[in-house]
């Protein structure tokens, strides 16, 4: 069953959503199915007055990207996926 397949993380990058999207698209175009893609926060929110405002978000380039993005594939296709992603 497709839900209970062991997966291996083949791609992980911090703060680069464009590269993550390109890697996800490359895996799908190469025929690797059941790619699990996701992200999580790596920095805890800045606490203080309760507003949780971070001074780094108000610079000339807008808010910074604090997410870590990852891609996981089934174990059978992990080596092929790593080989494909090495060229990105």
Tab-separated table of C-alpha atoms in Angstrom:
chain	number	residue	atom	x	y	z
A	1	UNK	CA	0.000	0.000	0.000
A	2	UNK	CA	1.315	3.452	-0.908
A	3	UNK	CA	0.638	4.942	2.510
A	4	UNK	CA	3.023	2.653	4.352
A	5	UNK	CA	6.190	3.048	2.314
A	6	UNK	CA	9.488	3.822	4.033
A	7	UNK	CA	10.923	7.083	2.776
A	8	UNK	CA	14.331	8.661	2.788
A	9	UNK	CA	15.111	12.369	2.800
A	10	UNK	CA	17.067	13.202	-0.353
A	11	UNK	CA	16.935	17.001	-0.356
A	12	UNK	CA	17.030	19.607	2.395
A	13	UNK	CA	17.702	23.322	2.075
A	14	UNK	CA	17.168	26.257	4.403
A	15	UNK	CA	15.616	29.489	3.161
A	16	UNK	CA	15.598	28.744	-0.586
A	17	UNK	CA	12.055	28.022	-1.746
A	18	UNK	CA	12.882	28.513	-5.428
A	19	UNK	CA	15.528	25.770	-5.362
A	20	UNK	CA	13.122	23.463	-3.507
A	21	UNK	CA	10.425	24.001	-6.147
A	22	UNK	CA	12.945	23.333	-8.931
A	23	UNK	CA	14.075	20.093	-7.262
A	24	UNK	CA	10.480	18.961	-6.760
A	25	UNK	CA	9.671	19.676	-10.404
A	26	UNK	CA	12.786	17.827	-11.590
A	27	UNK	CA	11.867	14.726	-9.587
A	28	UNK	CA	8.339	14.679	-10.956
A	29	UNK	CA	9.502	15.178	-14.539
A	30	UNK	CA	11.965	12.301	-14.229
A	31	UNK	CA	9.154	9.929	-13.295
A	32	UNK	CA	9.721	9.580	-9.567
A	33	UNK	CA	6.284	9.404	-8.000
A	34	UNK	CA	5.111	9.707	-4.412
A	35	UNK	CA	7.485	12.554	-3.567
A	36	UNK	CA	6.790	13.890	-0.109
A	37	UNK	CA	7.507	17.610	0.006
A	38	UNK	CA	7.235	19.870	3.007
A	39	UNK	CA	8.784	22.551	5.160
A	40	UNK	CA	9.106	23.481	8.797
A	41	UNK	CA	10.241	26.501	10.786
A	42	UNK	CA	13.828	26.416	11.970
A	43	UNK	CA	13.815	29.520	14.137
A	44	UNK	CA	11.547	30.042	17.091
A	45	UNK	CA	9.554	33.267	16.931
A	46	UNK	CA	11.133	36.320	18.518
A	47	UNK	CA	9.364	37.092	21.779
A	48	UNK	CA	9.127	40.397	23.490
A	49	UNK	CA	6.106	42.610	23.756
A	50	UNK	CA	3.756	39.881	22.500
A	51	UNK	CA	3.576	41.125	18.921
A	52	UNK	CA	6.425	38.793	17.844
A	53	UNK	CA	7.834	41.366	15.439
A	54	UNK	CA	11.287	40.683	14.078
A	55	UNK	CA	13.357	43.638	12.900
A	56	UNK	CA	14.833	41.510	10.065
A	57	UNK	CA	11.428	41.370	8.363
A	58	UNK	CA	11.332	45.102	7.681
A	59	UNK	CA	14.447	45.446	5.535
A	60	UNK	CA	14.588	46.513	1.892
A	61	UNK	CA	14.146	42.904	0.652
A	62	UNK	CA	11.069	42.101	2.726
A	63	UNK	CA	10.716	39.297	5.254
A	64	UNK	CA	13.421	36.667	5.467
A	65	UNK	CA	12.690	33.014	4.766
A	66	UNK	CA	13.037	30.980	7.962
A	67	UNK	CA	11.763	27.665	6.599
A	68	UNK	CA	13.725	24.489	5.987
A	69	UNK	CA	12.420	22.711	2.893
A	70	UNK	CA	12.752	18.957	2.303
A	71	UNK	CA	11.917	16.215	-0.201
A	72	UNK	CA	11.536	12.542	0.669
A	73	UNK	CA	11.145	9.639	-1.753
A	74	UNK	CA	10.592	5.871	-1.349
A	75	UNK	CA	13.735	3.888	-0.464
A	76	UNK	CA	13.747	2.114	-3.842
A	77	UNK	CA	14.129	5.406	-5.697
A	78	UNK	CA	16.418	7.271	-3.290
A	79	UNK	CA	19.680	6.627	-5.148
A	80	UNK	CA	18.186	7.684	-8.487
A	81	UNK	CA	16.735	10.829	-6.906
A	82	UNK	CA	20.077	11.793	-5.320
A	83	UNK	CA	21.820	11.295	-8.642
A	84	UNK	CA	19.295	13.534	-10.369
A	85	UNK	CA	19.432	16.251	-7.700
A	86	UNK	CA	23.250	16.334	-7.735
A	87	UNK	CA	23.065	18.172	-11.070
A	88	UNK	CA	20.884	21.012	-9.762
